[in-house]
Amino acid sequence: MASLSTNMADHDEMVRKIELSVELKFAKRVAVLVKRLEKHYKSRNEQFEILDTIITGVAFDAEEDTLGEGGPITTILNAAHCINDADNKFIEQTIANLKNELPGEAHIHKIQSELSAISERDKAIDKLFEESEDEEATKDEEIIKEEKKEETIK
């Protein structure tokens, strides 16, 4: 029965190791995704400001009032602002949602520590098995030598 409980414990630890590995991989991928999305958001806003400046300049050159219904260029500028504002709101909400799903740095370090501890236990167990196998091999060699001595004596 002890063998069965040992096998179950080994199985549970293996499953836990897989769960932690998947969780860590997911957390790292989400963190990268958030950083890329934030970088894109910043770049997009910088590009929109340039576009806004250009369109505003064109509107002034066309003697349009960019604050109201000044003409077709102002209409384009107003539409661009509406689209940009809606996109910004969506991107900001997406970033916030992803950050809420993302485990914090402390949790990531905890996962890494637990995985490290499991790996260390695995290495220690492997070392014990190797030492046990070496001892058995040495005993086997001694038995073989003894048998050869006995055969030589006969």
Short mmCIF file of C-alpha atoms in Angstrom, two decimals:
data_model
loop_
_atom_site.label_atom_id
_atom_site.label_comp_id
_atom_site.label_asym_id
_atom_site.label_seq_id
_atom_site.Cartn_x
_atom_site.Cartn_y
_atom_site.Cartn_z
CA MET A 1 0.00 0.00 0.00
CA ALA A 2 2.93 2.32 0.69
CA SER A 3 4.01 1.87 -2.92
CA LEU A 4 0.60 2.98 -4.15
CA SER A 5 0.63 6.11 -1.98
CA THR A 6 4.19 6.89 -3.12
CA ASN A 7 3.12 6.52 -6.75
CA MET A 8 0.12 8.79 -6.13
CA ALA A 9 2.37 11.38 -4.47
CA ASP A 10 4.78 11.22 -7.41
CA HIS A 11 1.84 11.56 -9.81
CA ASP A 12 0.41 14.52 -7.87
CA GLU A 13 3.81 16.22 -7.84
CA MET A 14 4.24 15.64 -11.57
CA VAL A 15 0.77 17.08 -12.24
CA ARG A 16 1.56 20.07 -10.00
CA LYS A 17 4.83 20.63 -11.86
CA ILE A 18 2.98 20.62 -15.19
CA GLU A 19 0.30 22.99 -13.85
CA LEU A 20 2.94 25.39 -12.55
CA SER A 21 4.89 25.27 -15.81
CA VAL A 22 1.77 26.05 -17.82
CA GLU A 23 0.73 28.82 -15.43
CA LEU A 24 4.21 30.37 -15.58
CA LYS A 25 4.32 30.18 -19.38
CA PHE A 26 0.86 31.77 -19.62
CA ALA A 27 1.80 34.54 -17.18
CA LYS A 28 4.95 35.36 -19.13
CA ARG A 29 3.06 35.41 -22.44
CA VAL A 30 0.34 37.67 -21.05
CA ALA A 31 3.00 40.00 -19.60
CA VAL A 32 4.69 40.23 -23.02
CA LEU A 33 1.33 40.82 -24.68
CA VAL A 34 0.51 43.64 -22.24
CA LYS A 35 3.88 45.31 -22.85
CA ARG A 36 3.47 45.03 -26.62
CA LEU A 37 -0.06 46.42 -26.45
CA GLU A 38 1.06 49.33 -24.24
CA LYS A 39 3.90 50.09 -26.66
CA HIS A 40 1.48 49.97 -29.60
CA TYR A 41 -0.97 52.22 -27.73
CA LYS A 42 1.74 54.80 -27.04
CA SER A 43 3.02 54.70 -30.63
CA ARG A 44 -0.51 54.95 -32.02
CA ASN A 45 -1.26 58.02 -29.90
CA GLU A 46 1.96 59.69 -31.01
CA GLN A 47 1.06 59.00 -34.65
CA PHE A 48 -2.46 60.33 -34.12
CA GLU A 49 -1.10 63.56 -32.65
CA ILE A 50 1.01 64.01 -35.78
CA LEU A 51 -2.02 63.32 -37.99
CA ASP A 52 -4.13 65.72 -35.90
CA THR A 53 -1.51 68.46 -36.30
CA ILE A 54 -1.35 67.93 -40.07
CA ILE A 55 -5.14 67.91 -40.55
CA THR A 56 -5.55 70.94 -38.26
CA GLY A 57 -2.92 72.78 -40.32
CA VAL A 58 -4.71 71.89 -43.56
CA ALA A 59 -8.01 73.07 -42.05
CA PHE A 60 -6.48 76.41 -41.05
CA ASP A 61 -4.95 76.77 -44.53
CA ALA A 62 -8.43 76.18 -45.94
CA GLU A 63 -9.68 78.84 -43.50
CA GLU A 64 -11.91 76.37 -41.65
CA ASP A 65 -12.82 76.68 -37.99
CA THR A 66 -11.58 73.37 -36.52
CA LEU A 67 -13.66 73.79 -33.36
CA GLY A 68 -17.04 73.37 -34.99
CA GLU A 69 -18.72 72.61 -38.29
CA GLY A 70 -16.12 74.48 -40.30
CA GLY A 71 -16.15 72.37 -43.45
CA PRO A 72 -15.14 69.02 -44.88
CA ILE A 73 -11.63 69.00 -43.41
CA THR A 74 -12.98 69.80 -39.95
CA THR A 75 -15.54 67.01 -40.38
CA ILE A 76 -12.72 64.57 -41.21
CA LEU A 77 -10.78 65.78 -38.16
CA ASN A 78 -13.82 65.36 -35.89
CA ALA A 79 -14.45 61.84 -37.27
CA ALA A 80 -10.79 60.93 -36.74
CA HIS A 81 -11.04 62.09 -33.12
CA CYS A 82 -14.20 60.03 -32.56
CA ILE A 83 -12.55 56.91 -34.00
CA ASN A 84 -9.34 57.51 -32.04
CA ASP A 85 -11.21 58.08 -28.77
CA ALA A 86 -13.23 54.87 -29.22
CA ASP A 87 -10.10 52.88 -30.09
CA ASN A 88 -8.22 54.33 -27.11
CA LYS A 89 -11.04 53.40 -24.76
CA PHE A 90 -11.09 49.83 -26.15
CA ILE A 91 -7.29 49.43 -25.94
CA GLU A 92 -7.17 50.87 -22.40
CA GLN A 93 -9.92 48.46 -21.29
CA THR A 94 -8.16 45.52 -22.95
CA ILE A 95 -4.89 46.38 -21.20
CA ALA A 96 -6.70 46.69 -17.86
CA ASN A 97 -8.44 43.33 -18.38
CA LEU A 98 -5.17 41.61 -19.28
CA LYS A 99 -3.43 43.11 -16.26
CA ASN A 100 -6.24 41.83 -14.03
CA GLU A 101 -5.67 38.32 -15.43
CA LEU A 102 -1.91 38.60 -15.08
CA PRO A 103 -0.43 37.19 -11.88
CA GLY A 104 1.80 39.70 -10.15
CA GLU A 105 5.60 39.49 -10.02
CA ALA A 106 5.42 38.01 -6.52
CA HIS A 107 3.18 35.20 -7.76
CA ILE A 108 5.49 34.53 -10.71
CA HIS A 109 8.46 34.30 -8.34
CA LYS A 110 6.46 31.95 -6.10
CA ILE A 111 5.75 29.69 -9.08
CA GLN A 112 9.42 29.74 -10.08
CA SER A 113 10.47 28.90 -6.51
CA GLU A 114 8.03 26.00 -6.30
CA LEU A 115 9.20 24.66 -9.67
CA SER A 116 12.80 24.98 -8.51
CA ALA A 117 12.03 23.09 -5.30
CA ILE A 118 10.36 20.29 -7.26
CA SER A 119 13.35 20.11 -9.61
CA GLU A 120 15.75 19.95 -6.66
CA ARG A 121 13.73 17.10 -5.12
CA ASP A 122 13.78 15.31 -8.48
CA LYS A 123 17.57 15.71 -8.68
CA ALA A 124 18.00 14.45 -5.11
CA ILE A 125 15.82 11.41 -5.84
CA ASP A 126 17.75 10.71 -9.05
CA LYS A 127 21.02 10.95 -7.14
CA LEU A 128 19.74 8.49 -4.51
CA PHE A 129 18.72 6.04 -7.24
CA GLU A 130 22.12 6.39 -8.91
CA GLU A 131 23.92 5.81 -5.62
CA SER A 132 21.70 2.82 -4.91
CA GLU A 133 22.39 1.41 -8.37
CA ASP A 134 26.14 1.98 -7.89
CA GLU A 135 26.03 0.16 -4.55
CA GLU A 136 24.11 -2.73 -6.10
CA ALA A 137 26.55 -2.89 -9.01
CA THR A 138 29.47 -2.96 -6.56
CA LYS A 139 27.79 -5.75 -4.59
CA ASP A 140 27.14 -7.66 -7.81
CA GLU A 141 30.79 -7.30 -8.81
CA GLU A 142 31.89 -8.58 -5.40
CA ILE A 143 29.55 -11.57 -5.69
CA ILE A 144 30.90 -12.35 -9.16
CA LYS A 145 34.49 -12.14 -7.86
CA GLU A 146 33.62 -14.46 -4.99
CA GLU A 147 31.97 -16.91 -7.37
CA LYS A 148 35.05 -16.84 -9.62
CA LYS A 149 37.29 -17.47 -6.62
CA GLU A 150 35.13 -20.41 -5.60
CA GLU A 151 35.24 -21.79 -9.15
CA THR A 152 39.00 -21.40 -9.24
CA ILE A 153 39.34 -23.21 -5.94
CA LYS A 154 37.17 -26.13 -7.16
#
